[in-house]
Coordinates of C-alpha atoms and ligand atoms in Angstrom, one line a residue:
X155 CA 0.0 0.0 0.0
X156 CA 2.9 2.4 0.7
X157 CA 3.5 2.6 -3.0
X158 CA 0.0 3.8 -3.7
X159 CA -0.1 6.3 -0.8
X160 CA 2.4 8.6 -2.6
X161 CA -0.2 9.3 -5.3
X162 CA -3.3 11.5 -5.4
X163 CA -5.0 10.5 -8.6
X164 CA -4.9 6.9 -9.9
X165 CA -6.5 5.7 -13.1
X166 CA -7.3 2.1 -13.7
X167 CA -7.4 1.1 -17.4
X168 CA -7.4 -2.2 -19.2
X169 CA -4.4 -3.1 -21.4
X170 CA -6.3 -5.6 -23.5
X171 CA -9.8 -5.9 -25.0
X172 CA -11.7 -5.4 -21.8
X173 CA -13.0 -7.8 -19.1
X174 CA -9.8 -7.9 -17.1
X175 CA -11.4 -7.4 -13.7
X176 CA -11.5 -3.6 -13.4
X177 CA -14.6 -3.9 -11.1
X178 CA -12.7 -5.9 -8.5
X179 CA -9.6 -3.7 -8.5
X180 CA -11.6 -0.5 -8.4
X181 CA -13.6 -1.8 -5.5
X182 CA -10.4 -2.8 -3.8
X183 CA -8.7 0.6 -4.2
X184 CA -12.0 2.4 -3.4
X185 CA -12.1 0.6 -0.1
X186 CA -8.4 0.9 0.8
X187 CA -7.1 4.0 -0.8
X188 CA -9.5 6.4 -2.5
X189 CA -11.7 9.2 -1.3
X190 CA -13.8 9.1 -4.4
X191 CA -14.3 7.2 -7.6
X192 CA -15.2 8.6 -11.1
X193 CA -16.3 6.8 -14.3
X194 CA -15.4 8.7 -17.4
X195 CA -16.0 6.6 -20.4
X196 CA -18.2 3.8 -21.9
X197 CA -21.8 3.1 -20.9
X198 CA -24.2 0.2 -20.5
X199 CA -21.8 -1.9 -22.8
X200 CA -19.5 -2.3 -19.8
X201 CA -20.1 -4.8 -17.1
X202 CA -18.0 -4.5 -14.0
X203 CA -18.2 -7.4 -11.6
X204 CA -17.5 -7.3 -7.8
X205 CA -17.7 -10.2 -5.5
X206 CA -18.0 -9.6 -1.7
X207 CA -18.5 -12.4 0.7
X208 CA -19.6 -14.7 -2.1
X209 CA -22.2 -12.2 -3.3
X210 CA -21.8 -11.0 -6.9
X211 CA -22.7 -7.5 -8.0
X212 CA -22.6 -6.4 -11.6
X213 CA -22.6 -2.7 -12.5
X214 CA -22.7 -1.2 -15.9
X215 CA -22.8 2.5 -15.2
X216 CA -22.6 3.1 -11.4
X217 CA -19.0 3.3 -10.5
X218 CA -17.5 0.1 -8.8
X219 CA -16.6 2.1 -5.8
X220 CA -20.3 2.3 -4.8
X221 CA -20.1 -0.4 -2.2
X222 CA -18.2 2.1 -0.1
X223 CA -21.3 4.3 0.0
X224 CA -19.9 6.9 2.4
X225 CA -17.6 8.0 -0.5
X226 CA -18.5 10.0 -3.6
X227 CA -19.0 8.0 -6.7
X228 CA -19.4 10.1 -9.9
X229 CA -20.4 9.4 -13.5
X230 CA -18.6 11.9 -15.7
X231 CA -19.4 13.7 -18.9
X232 CA -17.7 11.1 -21.1
X233 CA -20.1 8.4 -20.2
X234 CA -22.9 7.2 -22.5
X235 CA -25.6 7.6 -19.9
X236 CA -28.6 5.3 -20.1
X237 CA -31.1 6.4 -17.4
X238 CA -33.0 3.2 -17.3
X239 CA -29.8 1.2 -16.6
X240 CA -28.8 3.5 -13.7
X241 CA -32.3 3.4 -12.2
X242 CA -32.2 -0.5 -12.4
X243 CA -28.8 -0.5 -10.6
X244 CA -30.2 1.8 -7.9
X245 CA -33.0 -0.7 -7.5
X246 CA -30.3 -3.5 -6.9
X247 CA -28.6 -1.2 -4.3
X248 CA -31.9 -0.5 -2.6
X249 CA -32.6 -4.2 -2.3
X250 CA -29.3 -4.8 -0.7
X251 CA -29.6 -1.8 1.6
X252 CA -26.6 -0.1 0.1
X253 CA -26.8 3.7 0.1
X254 CA -26.0 5.8 -2.9
X255 CA -26.8 9.2 -1.6
X256 CA -23.3 10.3 -2.6
X257 CA -23.8 9.3 -6.3
X258 CA -23.1 12.2 -8.7
X259 CA -24.2 12.2 -12.3
X260 CA -22.7 14.7 -14.7
X261 CA -25.3 17.1 -16.1
X262 CA -23.3 17.0 -19.4
X263 CA -23.0 13.2 -19.8
X264 CA -24.4 12.0 -23.1
X265 CA -27.9 10.7 -23.0
X266 CA -28.7 7.4 -24.7
X267 CA -32.1 7.5 -26.5
X268 CA -34.2 4.6 -27.8
X269 CA -33.2 5.5 -31.4
X270 CA -29.6 4.8 -30.6
X271 CA -30.4 1.3 -29.5
X272 CA -32.5 0.7 -32.6
X273 CA -29.8 1.9 -34.9
X274 CA -27.1 -0.1 -33.2
X275 CA -29.2 -3.3 -33.3
X276 CA -30.3 -2.8 -36.9
X277 CA -26.8 -2.1 -38.2
X278 CA -25.5 -5.3 -36.6
X279 CA -28.4 -7.4 -38.0
X280 CA -28.2 -6.0 -41.5
X281 CA -26.1 -8.5 -43.6
X282 CA -24.9 -5.7 -45.9
X283 CA -22.9 -3.9 -43.2
X284 CA -19.6 -4.8 -41.5
X285 CA -20.4 -6.5 -38.2
X286 CA -18.5 -5.3 -35.2
X287 CA -20.3 -7.5 -32.8
X288 CA -21.4 -4.6 -30.6
X289 CA -23.3 -5.1 -27.3
X290 CA -26.4 -3.5 -28.9
X291 CA -26.6 -0.8 -26.2
X292 CA -26.7 2.1 -28.6
X293 CA -23.1 3.2 -27.9
X294 CA -21.9 3.9 -31.5
X295 CA -25.0 5.8 -32.6
X296 CA -24.9 7.9 -29.4
X297 CA -21.3 9.0 -29.9
X298 CA -22.1 9.7 -33.6
X299 CA -24.9 12.1 -32.4
X300 CA -22.4 13.7 -30.0
X301 CA -19.8 14.5 -32.6
X302 CA -22.5 15.3 -35.1
X303 CA -23.8 17.9 -32.7
X304 CA -27.2 16.4 -32.5
X305 CA -27.0 14.7 -29.1
X306 CA -28.9 15.3 -25.9
X307 CA -27.3 15.5 -22.4
X308 CA -28.4 14.4 -19.0
X309 CA -29.5 17.9 -18.0
X310 CA -32.2 17.8 -20.7
X311 CA -34.0 15.3 -18.5
X312 CA -34.7 18.2 -16.1
X313 CA -36.3 20.5 -18.8
X314 CA -39.2 19.0 -20.6
X315 CA -39.6 21.6 -23.3
X316 CA -35.9 21.6 -24.2
X317 CA -35.8 17.8 -24.2
X318 CA -38.9 17.6 -26.4
X319 CA -37.5 20.1 -28.9
X320 CA -34.1 18.5 -29.1
X321 CA -35.7 15.0 -29.4
X322 CA -37.9 16.2 -32.3
X323 CA -34.9 17.6 -34.1
X324 CA -32.8 14.4 -33.4
X325 CA -35.6 12.0 -34.6
X326 CA -36.1 13.8 -37.8
X327 CA -32.8 12.4 -39.1
X328 CA -33.3 9.0 -37.4
X329 CA -36.6 8.5 -39.2
X330 CA -34.9 9.2 -42.5
X331 CA -32.2 6.7 -41.8
X332 CA -34.6 4.0 -40.6
X333 CA -36.8 4.5 -43.7
X334 CA -34.0 2.8 -45.7
X335 CA -34.4 -0.4 -43.7
X336 CA -37.1 -3.1 -43.8
X337 CA -40.1 -1.6 -41.8
X338 CA -40.9 -5.1 -40.3
X339 CA -37.3 -5.4 -39.0
X340 CA -37.6 -1.9 -37.4
X341 CA -40.9 -2.9 -35.8
X342 CA -39.5 -6.2 -34.5
X343 CA -36.4 -4.5 -33.0
X344 CA -38.6 -1.8 -31.4
X345 CA -40.6 -4.5 -29.6
X346 CA -37.5 -6.1 -28.0
X347 CA -36.9 -6.0 -24.3
X348 CA -34.3 -3.2 -24.2
X349 CA -36.8 -0.9 -26.0
X350 CA -39.5 -1.5 -23.5
X351 CA -41.3 -4.0 -25.8
X352 CA -42.7 -1.4 -28.2
X353 CA -43.5 1.4 -25.8
X354 CA -41.7 3.9 -28.0
X355 CA -43.0 2.5 -31.3
X356 CA -45.4 4.3 -33.6
X357 CA -46.6 2.5 -36.8
X358 CA -46.8 5.8 -38.7
X359 CA -43.9 7.8 -37.4
X360 CA -41.6 5.0 -36.2
X361 CA -41.1 6.7 -32.8
X362 CA -43.8 7.8 -30.5
X363 CA -42.3 11.1 -29.3
X364 CA -44.8 11.6 -26.5
X365 CA -44.1 8.2 -25.0
X366 CA -40.4 8.9 -25.1
X367 CA -40.8 12.4 -23.5
X368 CA -43.1 11.1 -20.9
X369 CA -40.8 8.2 -19.9
X370 CA -37.6 10.3 -19.9
X371 CA -39.3 12.9 -17.7
X372 CA -40.0 10.2 -15.2
X373 CA -36.3 9.3 -15.3
X374 CA -35.4 12.9 -14.8
X375 CA -37.6 13.1 -11.8
X376 CA -36.0 10.0 -10.2
X377 CA -32.4 11.2 -11.0
X378 CA -32.8 14.9 -10.2
X379 CA -31.1 14.7 -6.7
X380 CA -28.0 13.2 -8.3
X381 CA -27.5 15.4 -11.4
X382 CA -24.8 17.9 -10.9
X383 CA -21.7 19.6 -12.3
X384 CA -19.2 16.7 -12.1
X385 CA -16.5 18.7 -13.9
X386 CA -16.5 21.2 -11.1
X387 CA -16.6 18.4 -8.5
X388 CA -13.5 16.8 -10.2
X389 CA -11.6 20.2 -10.3
X390 CA -12.4 21.1 -6.7
X391 CA -11.6 17.6 -5.4
X392 CA -8.2 17.7 -7.2
X393 CA -7.5 21.2 -5.8
X394 CA -8.4 20.1 -2.2
X395 CA -6.0 17.1 -2.4
X396 CA -8.6 14.4 -2.4
X397 CA -7.6 10.9 -3.5
X398 CA -9.3 10.3 -6.8
X399 CA -9.7 7.0 -8.4
X400 CA -10.6 6.9 -12.1
X401 CA -12.4 3.8 -13.3
X402 CA -11.8 3.0 -17.0
X403 CA -14.2 1.0 -19.1
X404 CA -13.5 -1.5 -21.9
X405 CA -9.8 -1.8 -22.9
X406 CA -7.0 0.1 -24.6
X407 CA -7.4 -2.1 -27.7
X408 CA -11.1 -1.1 -27.9
X409 CA -10.3 2.6 -28.0
X410 CA -11.8 4.5 -30.9
X411 CA -8.5 6.2 -31.4
X412 CA -5.9 3.7 -30.3
X413 CA -7.6 0.3 -30.7
X414 CA -8.0 -2.2 -33.5
X415 CA -10.3 0.1 -35.5
X416 CA -13.0 -0.5 -36.7
X417 CA -13.4 -3.4 -34.2
X418 CA -13.5 -1.0 -31.3
X419 CA -16.1 0.8 -29.1
X420 CA -16.9 4.4 -29.8
X421 CA -15.2 6.1 -26.9
X422 CA -11.5 6.7 -26.1
X423 CA -11.0 4.0 -23.5
X424 CA -7.4 5.0 -22.8
X425 CA -6.3 7.1 -19.8
X426 CA -6.6 10.2 -22.0
X427 CA -10.3 9.6 -22.6
X428 CA -10.9 8.5 -19.0
X429 CA -9.3 11.6 -17.5
X430 CA -11.2 13.9 -19.9
X431 CA -14.5 12.1 -19.5
X432 CA -14.2 12.4 -15.7
X433 CA -13.6 16.2 -15.8
X434 CA -9.8 16.1 -15.4
X435 CA -6.8 16.3 -17.7
X436 CA -4.4 13.4 -18.4
X437 CA -1.6 15.3 -16.6
X438 CA -3.7 15.3 -13.4
X439 CA -3.3 11.6 -13.2
X440 CA -0.3 10.6 -11.1
X441 CA -0.4 6.9 -11.7
X442 CA -1.9 4.8 -14.5
X443 CA -2.5 1.2 -13.5
X444 CA -2.9 -1.1 -16.5
X445 CA -4.8 -4.3 -15.8
X446 CA -3.7 -7.3 -17.8
X447 CA -5.4 -10.6 -17.5
X448 CA -3.0 -13.6 -17.3
X449 CA -4.6 -14.7 -20.6
X450 CA -6.6 -12.6 -22.9
X451 CA -10.2 -12.5 -23.9
X452 CA -12.1 -10.6 -26.6
X453 CA -15.9 -10.3 -27.1
X454 CA -17.3 -9.6 -30.6
X455 CA -15.6 -9.5 -33.9
X456 CA -12.1 -8.4 -34.9
X457 CA -8.5 -9.7 -35.1
X458 CA -7.2 -11.6 -32.1
X459 CA -3.8 -13.2 -33.0
X460 CA -3.4 -15.4 -29.9
X461 CA -6.9 -16.9 -29.9
X462 CA -7.0 -20.5 -28.9
X463 CA -8.5 -22.2 -32.0
X464 CA -8.2 -19.1 -34.2
X465 CA -11.1 -18.5 -36.7
X466 CA -12.8 -21.7 -35.6
X467 CA -13.1 -20.3 -32.1
X468 CA -14.2 -16.9 -33.3
X469 CA -17.1 -18.5 -35.3
X470 CA -18.0 -20.8 -32.4
X471 CA -18.2 -17.9 -30.0
X472 CA -20.3 -15.9 -32.4
X473 CA -22.8 -18.7 -32.8
X474 CA -23.0 -20.6 -29.6
X475 CA -24.3 -19.9 -26.1
X476 CA -22.7 -20.8 -22.8
X477 CA -25.3 -23.6 -22.5
X478 CA -24.5 -25.0 -26.0
X479 CA -20.9 -25.1 -24.9
X480 CA -21.6 -26.8 -21.6
X481 CA -23.6 -29.5 -23.4
X482 CA -20.9 -30.1 -26.0
X483 CA -17.9 -29.8 -23.6
X484 CA -19.1 -30.6 -20.1
X485 CA -15.5 -31.0 -18.7
X486 CA -13.1 -29.4 -21.1
X487 CA -9.4 -30.2 -20.4
X488 CA -7.0 -27.3 -19.7
X489 CA -4.2 -29.6 -21.1
X490 CA -6.1 -30.9 -24.2
X491 CA -4.0 -31.5 -27.3
X492 CA -6.8 -29.5 -29.1
X493 CA -6.0 -25.8 -28.6
X494 CA -9.6 -24.8 -29.0
X495 CA -10.6 -27.1 -26.1
X496 CA -7.9 -25.5 -24.0
X497 CA -9.5 -22.1 -24.7
X498 CA -12.9 -23.5 -23.8
X499 CA -11.5 -24.9 -20.5
X500 CA -10.1 -21.5 -19.7
X501 CA -13.4 -19.9 -20.6
X502 CA -15.2 -22.3 -18.2
X503 CA -12.7 -21.9 -15.4
X504 CA -12.6 -18.1 -15.7
X505 CA -16.4 -17.7 -16.2
X506 CA -15.6 -15.9 -19.4
X507 CA -19.1 -14.9 -20.6
X508 CA -20.1 -11.3 -21.2
X509 CA -21.4 -9.6 -18.0
X510 CA -23.6 -7.4 -20.2
X511 CA -24.7 -9.7 -23.0
X512 CA -23.9 -13.2 -21.8
X513 CA -21.9 -13.9 -25.0
X514 CA -19.0 -16.3 -25.0
X515 CA -15.7 -14.4 -24.7
X516 CA -13.1 -15.6 -27.1
X517 CA -10.0 -16.7 -25.2
X518 CA -6.3 -16.5 -26.1
X519 CA -2.7 -16.5 -24.7
X520 CA -1.2 -13.4 -23.0
X521 CA 0.1 -11.2 -25.8
X522 CA 3.3 -9.2 -25.2
X523 CA 3.2 -7.3 -28.5
X524 CA -0.1 -5.9 -27.3
X525 CA 1.2 -5.2 -23.8
X526 CA 4.3 -3.4 -25.2
X527 CA 2.1 -1.3 -27.4
X528 CA 0.0 -0.2 -24.4
X529 CA 3.1 0.3 -22.2
X530 CA 4.6 2.6 -24.9
X531 CA 1.7 4.9 -24.3
X532 CA 2.8 5.4 -20.7
X533 CA 1.2 2.5 -18.9
X534 CA 4.2 1.3 -16.9
X535 CA 2.5 -0.2 -13.8
X536 CA 0.5 -3.4 -14.1
X537 CA -2.1 -5.4 -12.2
X538 CA -2.2 -9.0 -13.3
X539 CA -5.5 -10.7 -12.8
X540 CA -6.9 -14.3 -13.1
X541 CA -3.6 -16.2 -13.0
X542 CA -5.5 -18.5 -10.6
X543 CA -7.6 -19.6 -13.6
X544 CA -4.5 -21.2 -15.2
X545 CA -3.6 -23.4 -12.2
X546 CA -3.2 -26.9 -13.5
X547 CA -2.0 -26.0 -17.0
X548 CA 1.1 -28.0 -17.6
X549 CA 2.4 -25.4 -20.0
X550 CA 1.7 -21.7 -20.2
X551 CA 2.3 -20.2 -23.7
X552 CA 3.1 -16.5 -23.9
X553 CA 3.2 -14.7 -27.2
X554 CA 6.5 -12.8 -27.6
X555 CA 6.2 -11.5 -31.1
X556 CA 4.2 -11.9 -34.3
X557 CA 5.3 -12.9 -37.8
X558 CA 3.3 -11.1 -40.5
X559 CA 2.1 -13.4 -43.2
X560 CA -0.3 -11.3 -45.2
X561 CA -0.1 -9.5 -48.6
X562 CA 2.5 -6.8 -49.1
X563 CA 1.4 -3.7 -47.3
X564 CA 2.8 -0.3 -46.5
X565 CA 2.3 1.0 -43.0
X566 CA 3.7 4.5 -42.9
X567 CA 7.4 4.1 -43.4
X568 CA 7.3 0.3 -42.8
X569 CA 7.1 -2.1 -45.7
X570 CA 5.3 -5.3 -44.5
X571 CA 6.0 -8.4 -46.5
X572 CA 5.5 -12.1 -45.4
X573 CA 7.9 -13.0 -42.6
X574 CA 8.1 -9.4 -41.2
X575 CA 8.6 -9.6 -37.4
X576 CA 6.4 -7.5 -35.2
X577 CA 7.3 -7.1 -31.5
X578 CA 5.1 -4.1 -30.7
X579 CA 1.5 -4.6 -32.0
X580 CA 0.4 -2.3 -34.8
X581 CA -3.3 -1.7 -34.0
X582 CA -4.4 -1.8 -37.6
X583 CA -7.0 -4.5 -38.2
X584 CA -5.7 -5.3 -41.7
X585 CA -2.3 -6.1 -40.1
X586 CA -3.4 -7.8 -37.0
X587 CA -5.5 -10.3 -38.9
X588 CA -2.4 -11.6 -40.6
X589 CA -0.2 -11.7 -37.5
X590 CA 0.9 -15.2 -36.6
X591 CA 2.0 -15.4 -32.9
X592 CA 5.3 -16.9 -31.7
X593 CA 5.1 -18.5 -28.3
X594 CA 7.5 -19.0 -25.5
X595 CA 6.5 -21.9 -23.3
X596 CA 6.7 -21.9 -19.5
X597 CA 6.0 -24.6 -17.0
X598 CA 2.8 -24.1 -15.1
X599 CA 1.9 -24.8 -11.5
X600 CA -0.6 -26.9 -9.6
X601 CA -3.0 -25.8 -6.9
X602 CA -5.2 -23.0 -5.7
X603 CA -3.4 -19.7 -5.2
X604 CA -6.3 -17.7 -4.0
X605 CA -5.5 -18.1 -0.3
X606 CA -1.8 -17.0 -0.7
X607 CA -1.2 -13.7 1.0
X608 CA 2.3 -12.7 0.0
X609 CA 4.2 -12.4 -3.3
X610 CA 7.0 -14.6 -1.9
X611 CA 4.6 -17.5 -1.4
X612 CA 3.3 -17.5 -5.0
X613 CA 4.4 -20.6 -7.0
X614 CA 7.9 -20.1 -8.4
X615 CA 6.6 -20.9 -11.9
X616 CA 4.2 -18.0 -11.7
X617 CA 6.8 -15.5 -10.3
X618 CA 9.1 -16.6 -13.1
X619 CA 6.4 -15.6 -15.7
X620 CA 5.6 -12.3 -14.0
X621 CA 9.3 -11.4 -14.0
X622 CA 9.4 -12.3 -17.7
X623 CA 6.4 -10.0 -18.4
X624 CA 8.1 -7.1 -16.5
X625 CA 11.4 -7.6 -18.4
X626 CA 9.7 -7.8 -21.8
X627 CA 7.4 -4.8 -21.3
X628 CA 9.6 -2.6 -19.2
X629 CA 6.6 -2.3 -16.8
X630 CA 6.3 -3.2 -13.1
X631 CA 3.7 -5.5 -11.6
X632 CA 2.1 -3.8 -8.6
X633 CA -0.8 -6.1 -7.7
X634 CA -1.4 -9.8 -8.4
X635 CA -5.1 -10.6 -8.2
X636 CA -5.5 -14.3 -7.3
X637 CA -9.3 -14.7 -7.0
X638 CA -12.6 -12.9 -7.2
X639 CA -12.9 -11.6 -3.7
X640 CA -11.4 -8.3 -2.6
X641 CA -9.1 -10.1 -0.2
X642 CA -7.6 -12.3 -2.9
X643 CA -5.2 -9.5 -3.9
X644 CA -1.4 -9.3 -3.3
X645 CA 0.3 -5.9 -3.3
X646 CA 3.7 -6.5 -4.7
Ligands
IMP1101 P1 -20.1 -1.4 -28.4 O1 -19.3 -0.7 -27.4 O2 -21.4 -2.0 -27.9 O3 -20.4 -0.5 -29.6 O4 -19.3 -2.6 -29.0 C1 -18.1 -2.5 -29.8 C2 -17.1 -3.6 -29.5 O5 -16.6 -3.4 -28.2 C3 -17.6 -5.0 -29.6 O6 -16.6 -5.8 -30.0 C4 -18.0 -5.3 -28.1 O7 -18.0 -6.7 -27.8 C5 -16.8 -4.6 -27.4 N1 -17.1 -4.2 -26.1 C6 -17.9 -3.2 -25.6 N2 -18.0 -3.1 -24.3 C7 -17.2 -4.1 -23.9 C8 -16.8 -4.6 -22.5 O8 -17.2 -4.0 -21.5 N3 -16.0 -5.6 -22.5 C9 -15.5 -6.2 -23.6 N4 -15.8 -5.9 -24.8 C10 -16.7 -4.8 -25.0

């Protein structure tokens, strides 16, 4: 803890494609170190899981520091704010008797509307368009509206006339776009669960504006006590020397600017986007902690060089459910000769299904070119999570570099031809899809590590791999997370 106590503002970001355990780490630092926690990016697409005394909590929008309810938890302006989701999460907290009186919601956070969810869903279901494999929560269309200067903000929930006027203007364009799709498909989507089963649907005008205004005004009424100027709160907290924890969402490789575009989300998931979205500047952050899972997962489409089972796995994960997989592979073997089965075994052991969508997460080996790429951007302090999942693997493979085997391609000043070695990932989907990983193999270890309390007592094989990761990335491991519970965390 001494190491952390020298800092005032700490940001937690993911160095991979998300789902590395930010929820647990944020909860840990919120309870041991921080005065307050801010979320600055992403939206309902994120799913942050916290396990306390065997009880699991999943939050999509409320910051993962909320279980420390005496502290401020703020949702910043960079967030894609879905009021229905936050109200649902408040309901969960109410049921558990957990207070959220200190929740703050940025008045200028971006407001998710039903039309964003429809557009997201229809674009993903239309066979003519590139499929990203989004979570269907309206994230892309929301940020398009924001940069297109057509978006609504949370404060509009407090002003009926302004909301109605902005909505009318916004929907004018959405109706034109949706008119180019099959009306039956639009109708079907608008009757799905996330769109309140048709509440917002109007046969003639596609959207029933009155129904939307009325429901969103109810949301506004419920959220009114929490809506405030979070930028000001962030500035004042910084000036008064409060310990501020910034909770990232998704992962560096899913960043709109720095990720494997176009297979990314629509916000900047790096520390830059996180600081800005929380009301701070990147230079206000004293320490950036990058979380890396001991293996890697990815949900949705896009290149993933170290995937167990490659394209076969990608297809399997896109088509099958968790239940299909359990029926076909009731007891997958972590040491199977079939690499896809090893990936399935890790998925099962690590519970790797989307916290938001329930989709199967594709699994792969730890990827050092990716980690070096993220480390280069200034993420020099690491948290390693879920090594416990790999206990019992006889051999741990770590990707040390890629060999490019695609068509000749120019990438700035680099001329890529077959056989070109890549040690730092180039986040260009057209390159990544042709990257063949080179693995270094390490002996694994046996036995549960979740009860181990000190770094010294970790298995020698694991410490050996951690030292290798540090050497290869020029970063330092600060926490090793060895299980789901807050206590299963070793400060190095
Ligand atoms: P969107 O954010 O719903 O637009 O999805 C864009 C891409 O980001 C898809 O590949 C999603 O699977 C991925 N994605 C979005 N949120 C998360 C997350 O919280 N964890 C992992 N992947 C995510």
